[in-house]
JSON list of C-alpha atoms in Angstrom, two decimals:
[
{"chain": "A", "resi": 1, "resn": "ASP", "atom": "CA", "xyz": [8.82, -7.26, -1.16]},
{"chain": "A", "resi": 2, "resn": "ALA", "atom": "CA", "xyz": [9.31, -4.86, -3.85]},
{"chain": "A", "resi": 3, "resn": "LYS", "atom": "CA", "xyz": [11.68, -6.43, -7.11]},
{"chain": "A", "resi": 4, "resn": "THR", "atom": "CA", "xyz": [13.36, -4.92, -9.36]},
{"chain": "A", "resi": 5, "resn": "THR", "atom": "CA", "xyz": [15.43, -6.80, -11.95]},
{"chain": "A", "resi": 6, "resn": "GLN", "atom": "CA", "xyz": [19.08, -5.84, -13.48]},
{"chain": "A", "resi": 7, "resn": "PRO", "atom": "CA", "xyz": [21.99, -6.75, -15.03]},
{"chain": "A", "resi": 8, "resn": "ASN", "atom": "CA", "xyz": [24.61, -8.35, -13.34]},
{"chain": "A", "resi": 9, "resn": "SER", "atom": "CA", "xyz": [27.22, -6.50, -15.52]},
{"chain": "A", "resi": 10, "resn": "MET", "atom": "CA", "xyz": [27.88, -3.78, -17.28]},
{"chain": "A", "resi": 11, "resn": "GLU", "atom": "CA", "xyz": [30.68, -1.80, -19.25]},
{"chain": "A", "resi": 12, "resn": "SER", "atom": "CA", "xyz": [31.52, 1.39, -20.10]},
{"chain": "A", "resi": 13, "resn": "ASN", "atom": "CA", "xyz": [34.76, 3.14, -21.50]},
{"chain": "A", "resi": 14, "resn": "GLU", "atom": "CA", "xyz": [35.65, 6.89, -19.65]},
{"chain": "A", "resi": 15, "resn": "GLU", "atom": "CA", "xyz": [33.44, 9.83, -20.87]},
{"chain": "A", "resi": 16, "resn": "GLU", "atom": "CA", "xyz": [31.07, 7.89, -22.79]},
{"chain": "A", "resi": 17, "resn": "PRO", "atom": "CA", "xyz": [28.05, 8.00, -22.35]},
{"chain": "A", "resi": 18, "resn": "VAL", "atom": "CA", "xyz": [26.04, 5.49, -19.83]},
{"chain": "A", "resi": 19, "resn": "HIS", "atom": "CA", "xyz": [22.44, 3.44, -19.52]},
{"chain": "A", "resi": 20, "resn": "LEU", "atom": "CA", "xyz": [21.48, 1.16, -17.04]},
{"chain": "A", "resi": 21, "resn": "PRO", "atom": "CA", "xyz": [18.40, -0.40, -17.13]},
{"chain": "A", "resi": 22, "resn": "CYS", "atom": "CA", "xyz": [16.09, -1.06, -14.72]},
{"chain": "A", "resi": 23, "resn": "ASN", "atom": "CA", "xyz": [12.53, -3.20, -14.96]},
{"chain": "A", "resi": 24, "resn": "HIS", "atom": "CA", "xyz": [10.03, -3.27, -12.10]},
{"chain": "A", "resi": 25, "resn": "SER", "atom": "CA", "xyz": [6.92, -4.65, -14.16]},
{"chain": "A", "resi": 26, "resn": "THR", "atom": "CA", "xyz": [4.96, -4.35, -10.95]},
{"chain": "A", "resi": 27, "resn": "ILE", "atom": "CA", "xyz": [5.57, -1.62, -9.76]},
{"chain": "A", "resi": 28, "resn": "SER", "atom": "CA", "xyz": [2.28, -0.16, -8.25]},
{"chain": "A", "resi": 29, "resn": "GLY", "atom": "CA", "xyz": [1.72, 3.92, -8.47]},
{"chain": "A", "resi": 30, "resn": "THR", "atom": "CA", "xyz": [3.04, 5.18, -4.87]},
{"chain": "A", "resi": 31, "resn": "ASP", "atom": "CA", "xyz": [6.15, 3.51, -5.47]},
{"chain": "A", "resi": 32, "resn": "TYR", "atom": "CA", "xyz": [8.67, 5.63, -6.82]},
{"chain": "A", "resi": 33, "resn": "ILE", "atom": "CA", "xyz": [12.37, 4.99, -7.77]},
{"chain": "A", "resi": 34, "resn": "HIS", "atom": "CA", "xyz": [15.01, 4.90, -6.39]},
{"chain": "A", "resi": 35, "resn": "TRP", "atom": "CA", "xyz": [18.64, 4.13, -7.09]},
{"chain": "A", "resi": 36, "resn": "TYR", "atom": "CA", "xyz": [21.92, 3.97, -5.44]},
{"chain": "A", "resi": 37, "resn": "ARG", "atom": "CA", "xyz": [25.83, 3.58, -5.80]},
{"chain": "A", "resi": 38, "resn": "GLN", "atom": "CA", "xyz": [28.31, 1.14, -4.34]},
{"chain": "A", "resi": 39, "resn": "LEU", "atom": "CA", "xyz": [32.06, 2.58, -4.63]},
{"chain": "A", "resi": 40, "resn": "PRO", "atom": "CA", "xyz": [34.83, -0.23, -3.52]},
{"chain": "A", "resi": 41, "resn": "SER", "atom": "CA", "xyz": [34.81, -0.38, -0.15]},
{"chain": "A", "resi": 42, "resn": "GLN", "atom": "CA", "xyz": [32.95, 1.73, 0.87]},
{"chain": "A", "resi": 43, "resn": "GLY", "atom": "CA", "xyz": [29.02, 2.52, 1.76]},
{"chain": "A", "resi": 44, "resn": "PRO", "atom": "CA", "xyz": [26.05, 2.80, -1.07]},
{"chain": "A", "resi": 45, "resn": "GLU", "atom": "CA", "xyz": [25.70, 6.91, -0.99]},
{"chain": "A", "resi": 46, "resn": "TYR", "atom": "CA", "xyz": [22.47, 8.14, -2.73]},
{"chain": "A", "resi": 47, "resn": "VAL", "atom": "CA", "xyz": [22.30, 8.82, -7.18]},
{"chain": "A", "resi": 48, "resn": "ILE", "atom": "CA", "xyz": [19.03, 10.35, -7.34]},
{"chain": "A", "resi": 49, "resn": "HIS", "atom": "CA", "xyz": [14.82, 8.94, -7.77]},
{"chain": "A", "resi": 50, "resn": "GLY", "atom": "CA", "xyz": [11.92, 9.30, -9.25]},
{"chain": "A", "resi": 51, "resn": "LEU", "atom": "CA", "xyz": [8.06, 9.81, -10.35]},
{"chain": "A", "resi": 52, "resn": "THR", "atom": "CA", "xyz": [6.68, 9.56, -13.63]},
{"chain": "A", "resi": 53, "resn": "SER", "atom": "CA", "xyz": [8.67, 11.79, -15.17]},
{"chain": "A", "resi": 54, "resn": "ASN", "atom": "CA", "xyz": [12.45, 12.44, -15.76]},
{"chain": "A", "resi": 55, "resn": "VAL", "atom": "CA", "xyz": [14.63, 14.10, -13.52]},
{"chain": "A", "resi": 56, "resn": "ASN", "atom": "CA", "xyz": [17.54, 15.22, -13.06]},
{"chain": "A", "resi": 57, "resn": "ASN", "atom": "CA", "xyz": [20.73, 16.50, -10.51]},
{"chain": "A", "resi": 58, "resn": "ARG", "atom": "CA", "xyz": [24.78, 17.38, -11.15]},
{"chain": "A", "resi": 59, "resn": "MET", "atom": "CA", "xyz": [25.82, 13.19, -10.81]},
{"chain": "A", "resi": 60, "resn": "ALA", "atom": "CA", "xyz": [22.98, 11.50, -13.29]},
{"chain": "A", "resi": 61, "resn": "SER", "atom": "CA", "xyz": [19.35, 11.71, -14.80]},
{"chain": "A", "resi": 62, "resn": "LEU", "atom": "CA", "xyz": [17.30, 8.88, -14.85]},
{"chain": "A", "resi": 63, "resn": "ALA", "atom": "CA", "xyz": [14.43, 8.19, -17.59]},
{"chain": "A", "resi": 64, "resn": "ILE", "atom": "CA", "xyz": [11.43, 6.60, -16.63]},
{"chain": "A", "resi": 65, "resn": "ALA", "atom": "CA", "xyz": [9.52, 4.66, -19.23]},
{"chain": "A", "resi": 66, "resn": "GLU", "atom": "CA", "xyz": [5.36, 6.21, -19.79]},
{"chain": "A", "resi": 67, "resn": "ASP", "atom": "CA", "xyz": [3.88, 2.87, -17.99]},
{"chain": "A", "resi": 68, "resn": "ARG", "atom": "CA", "xyz": [6.30, 3.40, -15.17]},
{"chain": "A", "resi": 69, "resn": "LYS", "atom": "CA", "xyz": [6.94, -0.04, -15.69]},
{"chain": "A", "resi": 70, "resn": "SER", "atom": "CA", "xyz": [11.11, -0.10, -16.49]},
{"chain": "A", "resi": 71, "resn": "SER", "atom": "CA", "xyz": [13.12, 3.13, -15.77]},
{"chain": "A", "resi": 72, "resn": "THR", "atom": "CA", "xyz": [17.83, 3.10, -16.41]},
{"chain": "A", "resi": 73, "resn": "LEU", "atom": "CA", "xyz": [19.41, 6.00, -14.71]},
{"chain": "A", "resi": 74, "resn": "ILE", "atom": "CA", "xyz": [22.00, 7.89, -17.40]},
{"chain": "A", "resi": 75, "resn": "LEU", "atom": "CA", "xyz": [25.39, 8.83, -16.84]},
{"chain": "A", "resi": 76, "resn": "HIS", "atom": "CA", "xyz": [26.18, 11.90, -19.05]},
{"chain": "A", "resi": 77, "resn": "ARG", "atom": "CA", "xyz": [29.88, 10.83, -19.38]},
{"chain": "A", "resi": 78, "resn": "ALA", "atom": "CA", "xyz": [31.13, 8.21, -17.12]},
{"chain": "A", "resi": 79, "resn": "THR", "atom": "CA", "xyz": [34.39, 8.93, -15.36]},
{"chain": "A", "resi": 80, "resn": "LEU", "atom": "CA", "xyz": [36.83, 5.38, -13.61]},
{"chain": "A", "resi": 81, "resn": "ARG", "atom": "CA", "xyz": [34.71, 7.33, -10.47]},
{"chain": "A", "resi": 82, "resn": "ASP", "atom": "CA", "xyz": [32.20, 5.50, -11.64]},
{"chain": "A", "resi": 83, "resn": "ALA", "atom": "CA", "xyz": [32.81, 1.83, -11.08]},
{"chain": "A", "resi": 84, "resn": "ALA", "atom": "CA", "xyz": [30.32, 1.18, -8.62]},
{"chain": "A", "resi": 85, "resn": "VAL", "atom": "CA", "xyz": [27.24, -1.42, -8.12]},
{"chain": "A", "resi": 86, "resn": "TYR", "atom": "CA", "xyz": [24.23, 0.56, -8.88]},
{"chain": "A", "resi": 87, "resn": "TYR", "atom": "CA", "xyz": [21.38, -0.64, -7.24]},
{"chain": "A", "resi": 88, "resn": "CYS", "atom": "CA", "xyz": [17.27, 0.26, -8.70]},
{"chain": "A", "resi": 89, "resn": "ILE", "atom": "CA", "xyz": [15.30, 0.15, -6.21]},
{"chain": "A", "resi": 90, "resn": "ARG", "atom": "CA", "xyz": [11.28, 0.96, -5.42]},
{"chain": "A", "resi": 91, "resn": "PHE", "atom": "CA", "xyz": [10.64, 2.70, -2.66]},
{"chain": "A", "resi": 92, "resn": "ASN", "atom": "CA", "xyz": [7.14, 3.24, -1.39]},
{"chain": "A", "resi": 93, "resn": "SER", "atom": "CA", "xyz": [6.14, 6.38, 1.07]},
{"chain": "A", "resi": 94, "resn": "GLY", "atom": "CA", "xyz": [2.68, 4.57, 2.53]},
{"chain": "A", "resi": 95, "resn": "GLY", "atom": "CA", "xyz": [3.06, 2.62, 4.46]},
{"chain": "A", "resi": 96, "resn": "SER", "atom": "CA", "xyz": [6.59, 1.45, 5.90]},
{"chain": "A", "resi": 97, "resn": "ASN", "atom": "CA", "xyz": [8.15, 4.60, 4.30]},
{"chain": "A", "resi": 98, "resn": "TYR", "atom": "CA", "xyz": [11.47, 4.68, 5.53]},
{"chain": "A", "resi": 99, "resn": "LYS", "atom": "CA", "xyz": [12.46, 0.87, 3.92]},
{"chain": "A", "resi": 100, "resn": "LEU", "atom": "CA", "xyz": [14.63, 0.22, 1.28]},
{"chain": "A", "resi": 101, "resn": "THR", "atom": "CA", "xyz": [15.13, -3.08, 0.10]},
{"chain": "A", "resi": 102, "resn": "PHE", "atom": "CA", "xyz": [18.24, -3.85, -2.18]},
{"chain": "A", "resi": 103, "resn": "GLY", "atom": "CA", "xyz": [18.62, -5.55, -5.38]},
{"chain": "A", "resi": 104, "resn": "LYS", "atom": "CA", "xyz": [22.04, -7.39, -6.10]},
{"chain": "A", "resi": 105, "resn": "GLY", "atom": "CA", "xyz": [22.68, -4.61, -8.62]},
{"chain": "A", "resi": 106, "resn": "THR", "atom": "CA", "xyz": [24.59, -4.03, -12.01]},
{"chain": "A", "resi": 107, "resn": "LEU", "atom": "CA", "xyz": [28.68, -3.33, -11.52]},
{"chain": "A", "resi": 108, "resn": "LEU", "atom": "CA", "xyz": [29.28, -1.41, -13.67]},
{"chain": "A", "resi": 109, "resn": "THR", "atom": "CA", "xyz": [33.01, -1.08, -15.07]},
{"chain": "A", "resi": 110, "resn": "VAL", "atom": "CA", "xyz": [34.77, 1.85, -16.53]},
{"chain": "A", "resi": 111, "resn": "ASN", "atom": "CA", "xyz": [37.82, 1.34, -19.08]},
{"chain": "A", "resi": 112, "resn": "PRO", "atom": "CA", "xyz": [39.95, 4.46, -19.32]},
{"chain": "B", "resi": 1, "resn": "ASP", "atom": "CA", "xyz": [27.42, 17.23, 5.39]},
{"chain": "B", "resi": 2, "resn": "VAL", "atom": "CA", "xyz": [26.11, 14.07, 7.13]},
{"chain": "B", "resi": 3, "resn": "LYS", "atom": "CA", "xyz": [28.33, 12.02, 9.34]},
{"chain": "B", "resi": 4, "resn": "VAL", "atom": "CA", "xyz": [27.63, 9.35, 10.12]},
{"chain": "B", "resi": 5, "resn": "THR", "atom": "CA", "xyz": [30.16, 7.15, 11.42]},
{"chain": "B", "resi": 6, "resn": "GLN", "atom": "CA", "xyz": [30.72, 3.68, 12.76]},
{"chain": "B", "resi": 7, "resn": "SER", "atom": "CA", "xyz": [32.84, 1.91, 15.70]},
{"chain": "B", "resi": 8, "resn": "SER", "atom": "CA", "xyz": [35.76, -0.22, 13.98]},
{"chain": "B", "resi": 9, "resn": "ARG", "atom": "CA", "xyz": [36.19, -0.77, 10.25]},
{"chain": "B", "resi": 10, "resn": "TYR", "atom": "CA", "xyz": [37.60, -4.46, 11.10]},
{"chain": "B", "resi": 11, "resn": "LEU", "atom": "CA", "xyz": [36.48, -6.47, 13.83]},
{"chain": "B", "resi": 12, "resn": "VAL", "atom": "CA", "xyz": [37.72, -10.31, 14.42]},
{"chain": "B", "resi": 13, "resn": "LYS", "atom": "CA", "xyz": [36.22, -12.20, 17.06]},
{"chain": "B", "resi": 14, "resn": "ARG", "atom": "CA", "xyz": [35.52, -16.12, 18.23]},
{"chain": "B", "resi": 15, "resn": "THR", "atom": "CA", "xyz": [32.35, -17.91, 18.21]},
{"chain": "B", "resi": 16, "resn": "GLY", "atom": "CA", "xyz": [30.29, -17.56, 21.23]},
{"chain": "B", "resi": 17, "resn": "GLU", "atom": "CA", "xyz": [30.78, -13.29, 22.08]},
{"chain": "B", "resi": 18, "resn": "LYS", "atom": "CA", "xyz": [28.38, -11.05, 22.86]},
{"chain": "B", "resi": 19, "resn": "VAL", "atom": "CA", "xyz": [29.59, -8.16, 19.66]},
{"chain": "B", "resi": 20, "resn": "PHE", "atom": "CA", "xyz": [28.53, -4.62, 20.12]},
{"chain": "B", "resi": 21, "resn": "LEU", "atom": "CA", "xyz": [28.66, -3.02, 16.80]},
{"chain": "B", "resi": 22, "resn": "GLU", "atom": "CA", "xyz": [27.90, 1.36, 17.64]},
{"chain": "B", "resi": 23, "resn": "CYS", "atom": "CA", "xyz": [26.76, 3.66, 14.92]},
{"chain": "B", "resi": 24, "resn": "VAL", "atom": "CA", "xyz": [26.28, 7.24, 15.13]},
{"chain": "B", "resi": 25, "resn": "GLN", "atom": "CA", "xyz": [24.52, 9.72, 13.33]},
{"chain": "B", "resi": 26, "resn": "ASP", "atom": "CA", "xyz": [25.24, 13.15, 13.41]},
{"chain": "B", "resi": 27, "resn": "MET", "atom": "CA", "xyz": [22.30, 15.00, 11.33]},
{"chain": "B", "resi": 28, "resn": "ASP", "atom": "CA", "xyz": [19.54, 14.76, 14.22]},
{"chain": "B", "resi": 29, "resn": "HIS", "atom": "CA", "xyz": [17.96, 12.13, 12.03]},
{"chain": "B", "resi": 30, "resn": "GLU", "atom": "CA", "xyz": [14.80, 10.03, 13.08]},
{"chain": "B", "resi": 31, "resn": "ASN", "atom": "CA", "xyz": [15.29, 6.64, 11.84]},
{"chain": "B", "resi": 32, "resn": "MET", "atom": "CA", "xyz": [18.32, 4.40, 12.14]},
{"chain": "B", "resi": 33, "resn": "PHE", "atom": "CA", "xyz": [18.79, 0.80, 9.36]},
{"chain": "B", "resi": 34, "resn": "TRP", "atom": "CA", "xyz": [20.85, -1.80, 11.02]},
{"chain": "B", "resi": 35, "resn": "TYR", "atom": "CA", "xyz": [22.35, -3.89, 7.32]},
{"chain": "B", "resi": 36, "resn": "ARG", "atom": "CA", "xyz": [24.42, -6.52, 6.42]},
{"chain": "B", "resi": 37, "resn": "GLN", "atom": "CA", "xyz": [25.79, -6.81, 2.98]},
{"chain": "B", "resi": 38, "resn": "ASP", "atom": "CA", "xyz": [27.41, -10.71, 1.82]},
{"chain": "B", "resi": 39, "resn": "PRO", "atom": "CA", "xyz": [28.55, -11.78, -1.34]},
{"chain": "B", "resi": 40, "resn": "GLY", "atom": "CA", "xyz": [26.43, -12.52, -4.33]},
{"chain": "B", "resi": 41, "resn": "LEU", "atom": "CA", "xyz": [23.47, -11.83, -1.68]},
{"chain": "B", "resi": 42, "resn": "GLY", "atom": "CA", "xyz": [23.91, -7.51, -1.65]},
{"chain": "B", "resi": 43, "resn": "LEU", "atom": "CA", "xyz": [22.26, -5.49, 1.12]},
{"chain": "B", "resi": 44, "resn": "ARG", "atom": "CA", "xyz": [20.07, -7.52, 3.97]},
{"chain": "B", "resi": 45, "resn": "LEU", "atom": "CA", "xyz": [18.37, -5.70, 5.93]},
{"chain": "B", "resi": 46, "resn": "ILE", "atom": "CA", "xyz": [18.43, -6.61, 10.18]},
{"chain": "B", "resi": 47, "resn": "TYR", "atom": "CA", "xyz": [16.44, -4.68, 12.30]},
{"chain": "B", "resi": 48, "resn": "PHE", "atom": "CA", "xyz": [15.51, -0.81, 11.77]},
{"chain": "B", "resi": 49, "resn": "SER", "atom": "CA", "xyz": [14.36, 2.45, 14.06]},
{"chain": "B", "resi": 50, "resn": "TYR", "atom": "CA", "xyz": [12.12, 4.95, 13.55]},
{"chain": "B", "resi": 51, "resn": "ASP", "atom": "CA", "xyz": [12.35, 6.89, 17.54]},
{"chain": "B", "resi": 52, "resn": "VAL", "atom": "CA", "xyz": [14.43, 6.64, 20.09]},
{"chain": "B", "resi": 53, "resn": "LYS", "atom": "CA", "xyz": [13.43, 2.88, 22.32]},
{"chain": "B", "resi": 54, "resn": "MET", "atom": "CA", "xyz": [11.47, 1.57, 18.72]},
{"chain": "B", "resi": 55, "resn": "LYS", "atom": "CA", "xyz": [13.02, -0.50, 17.07]},
{"chain": "B", "resi": 56, "resn": "GLU", "atom": "CA", "xyz": [11.29, -2.21, 14.05]},
{"chain": "B", "resi": 57, "resn": "LYS", "atom": "CA", "xyz": [12.83, -6.28, 12.96]},
{"chain": "B", "resi": 58, "resn": "GLY", "atom": "CA", "xyz": [13.82, -5.93, 9.70]},
{"chain": "B", "resi": 59, "resn": "ASP", "atom": "CA", "xyz": [13.99, -8.80, 6.27]},
{"chain": "B", "resi": 60, "resn": "ILE", "atom": "CA", "xyz": [17.16, -10.88, 9.16]},
{"chain": "B", "resi": 61, "resn": "PRO", "atom": "CA", "xyz": [16.96, -10.40, 12.80]},
{"chain": "B", "resi": 62, "resn": "GLU", "atom": "CA", "xyz": [17.79, -14.02, 13.62]},
{"chain": "B", "resi": 63, "resn": "GLY", "atom": "CA", "xyz": [20.31, -14.15, 15.72]},
{"chain": "B", "resi": 64, "resn": "TYR", "atom": "CA", "xyz": [20.70, -9.91, 16.25]},
{"chain": "B", "resi": 65, "resn": "SER", "atom": "CA", "xyz": [19.30, -7.59, 18.50]},
{"chain": "B", "resi": 66, "resn": "VAL", "atom": "CA", "xyz": [19.45, -3.58, 18.78]},
{"chain": "B", "resi": 67, "resn": "SER", "atom": "CA", "xyz": [19.39, -0.63, 21.23]},
{"chain": "B", "resi": 68, "resn": "ARG", "atom": "CA", "xyz": [18.21, 3.30, 20.85]},
{"chain": "B", "resi": 69, "resn": "GLU", "atom": "CA", "xyz": [18.28, 4.91, 23.52]},
{"chain": "B", "resi": 70, "resn": "LYS", "atom": "CA", "xyz": [19.56, 7.60, 22.31]},
{"chain": "B", "resi": 71, "resn": "LYS", "atom": "CA", "xyz": [18.43, 9.17, 19.02]},
{"chain": "B", "resi": 72, "resn": "GLU", "atom": "CA", "xyz": [22.17, 9.47, 17.86]},
{"chain": "B", "resi": 73, "resn": "ARG", "atom": "CA", "xyz": [23.68, 6.33, 18.60]},
{"chain": "B", "resi": 74, "resn": "PHE", "atom": "CA", "xyz": [21.48, 3.25, 16.61]},
{"chain": "B", "resi": 75, "resn": "SER", "atom": "CA", "xyz": [23.48, -1.05, 18.42]},
{"chain": "B", "resi": 76, "resn": "LEU", "atom": "CA", "xyz": [23.71, -3.33, 16.72]},
{"chain": "B", "resi": 77, "resn": "ILE", "atom": "CA", "xyz": [24.35, -6.70, 19.60]},
{"chain": "B", "resi": 78, "resn": "LEU", "atom": "CA", "xyz": [25.08, -9.60, 18.57]},
{"chain": "B", "resi": 79, "resn": "GLU", "atom": "CA", "xyz": [23.83, -12.20, 22.13]},
{"chain": "B", "resi": 80, "resn": "SER", "atom": "CA", "xyz": [26.44, -14.95, 20.68]},
{"chain": "B", "resi": 81, "resn": "ALA", "atom": "CA", "xyz": [28.81, -14.78, 17.86]},
{"chain": "B", "resi": 82, "resn": "SER", "atom": "CA", "xyz": [28.41, -17.20, 14.88]},
{"chain": "B", "resi": 83, "resn": "THR", "atom": "CA", "xyz": [30.79, -17.96, 12.02]},
{"chain": "B", "resi": 84, "resn": "ASN", "atom": "CA", "xyz": [27.48, -17.39, 9.41]},
{"chain": "B", "resi": 85, "resn": "GLN", "atom": "CA", "xyz": [26.98, -14.45, 10.88]},
{"chain": "B", "resi": 86, "resn": "THR", "atom": "CA", "xyz": [30.75, -12.59, 9.39]},
{"chain": "B", "resi": 87, "resn": "SER", "atom": "CA", "xyz": [29.96, -10.50, 7.37]},
{"chain": "B", "resi": 88, "resn": "MET", "atom": "CA", "xyz": [30.35, -6.42, 6.04]},
{"chain": "B", "resi": 89, "resn": "TYR", "atom": "CA", "xyz": [27.69, -4.42, 8.77]},
{"chain": "B", "resi": 90, "resn": "LEU", "atom": "CA", "xyz": [26.40, -1.62, 7.35]},
{"chain": "B", "resi": 91, "resn": "CYS", "atom": "CA", "xyz": [25.01, 1.47, 9.73]},
{"chain": "B", "resi": 92, "resn": "ALA", "atom": "CA", "xyz": [22.50, 4.11, 8.13]},
{"chain": "B", "resi": 93, "resn": "SER", "atom": "CA", "xyz": [20.65, 6.52, 8.53]},
{"chain": "B", "resi": 94, "resn": "SER", "atom": "CA", "xyz": [17.83, 9.01, 7.14]},
{"chain": "B", "resi": 95, "resn": "PHE", "atom": "CA", "xyz": [15.11, 11.48, 8.35]},
{"chain": "B", "resi": 96, "resn": "TYR", "atom": "CA", "xyz": [11.07, 10.12, 8.69]},
{"chain": "B", "resi": 97, "resn": "GLY", "atom": "CA", "xyz": [10.18, 12.79, 6.55]},
{"chain": "B", "resi": 98, "resn": "ARG", "atom": "CA", "xyz": [7.72, 14.61, 5.04]},
{"chain": "B", "resi": 99, "resn": "GLY", "atom": "CA", "xyz": [6.80, 16.26, 2.09]},
{"chain": "B", "resi": 100, "resn": "THR", "atom": "CA", "xyz": [10.14, 16.26, -0.43]},
{"chain": "B", "resi": 101, "resn": "LEU", "atom": "CA", "xyz": [10.40, 12.11, -0.52]},
{"chain": "B", "resi": 102, "resn": "ARG", "atom": "CA", "xyz": [14.45, 14.12, -0.73]},
{"chain": "B", "resi": 103, "resn": "LEU", "atom": "CA", "xyz": [14.65, 13.01, 2.92]},
{"chain": "B", "resi": 104, "resn": "HIS", "atom": "CA", "xyz": [14.88, 9.84, 2.61]},
{"chain": "B", "resi": 105, "resn": "GLU", "atom": "CA", "xyz": [17.73, 9.28, 1.24]},
{"chain": "B", "resi": 106, "resn": "GLN", "atom": "CA", "xyz": [19.79, 6.78, 3.54]},
{"chain": "B", "resi": 107, "resn": "TYR", "atom": "CA", "xyz": [22.96, 8.16, 4.54]},
{"chain": "B", "resi": 108, "resn": "PHE", "atom": "CA", "xyz": [25.38, 4.82, 5.37]},
{"chain": "B", "resi": 109, "resn": "GLY", "atom": "CA", "xyz": [28.64, 3.99, 6.68]},
{"chain": "B", "resi": 110, "resn": "PRO", "atom": "CA", "xyz": [31.88, 2.93, 5.97]},
{"chain": "B", "resi": 111, "resn": "GLY", "atom": "CA", "xyz": [30.96, -0.10, 7.10]},
{"chain": "B", "resi": 112, "resn": "THR", "atom": "CA", "xyz": [32.65, -2.81, 9.96]},
{"chain": "B", "resi": 113, "resn": "ARG", "atom": "CA", "xyz": [33.73, -5.73, 8.41]},
{"chain": "B", "resi": 114, "resn": "LEU", "atom": "CA", "xyz": [33.18, -8.18, 11.07]},
{"chain": "B", "resi": 115, "resn": "THR", "atom": "CA", "xyz": [35.15, -12.18, 11.42]},
{"chain": "B", "resi": 116, "resn": "VAL", "atom": "CA", "xyz": [33.62, -14.02, 13.57]},
{"chain": "B", "resi": 117, "resn": "THR", "atom": "CA", "xyz": [36.07, -17.40, 14.22]}
]
């Protein structure tokens, strides 16, 4: 199935920017990149998604490389509430257009 | 706000028991999903449903079945619970979606932590 590669863990300080990388070297032209995060003791929540160009919303920014083989989720000012596991997911809008495959994600620790 | 609710936060069952996990969503979503989450393995899809009475196997359907008699409700059934089914179970829902992919966003419930002894 579609695979992405993320670091197991990252650490950041409060109020500093965080760049969470994701590699998806075998991405196809119709694959979108979705990011979800899971706070402790909660179900995952949607963060952002994109296809080719960079995207911004109230939670984060998504920077997608020109060759689309990698992307970076950017939290502009990390807060303690951003400590979570972040999942980068390839999502194909074709065939099984409702299926997300979660990897192991990146555990983000935010230091006060 | 979208609400996905699960019948229990914590459940303890004995080996061999039949277990029902219930999930209800209030946003008229076509798609509903059941995942399990285990340390070191991340989330794995068990079953999903894209319409009433429709279901498809996910990545790890063995030992599970599902039921979707009404659009808002999706049940996961463990026919004969075993200790290796001790896990966190997460339900999610989404629109089937046409056009903007924002509609494919999945909304998750809080999870049910099932322990089988």
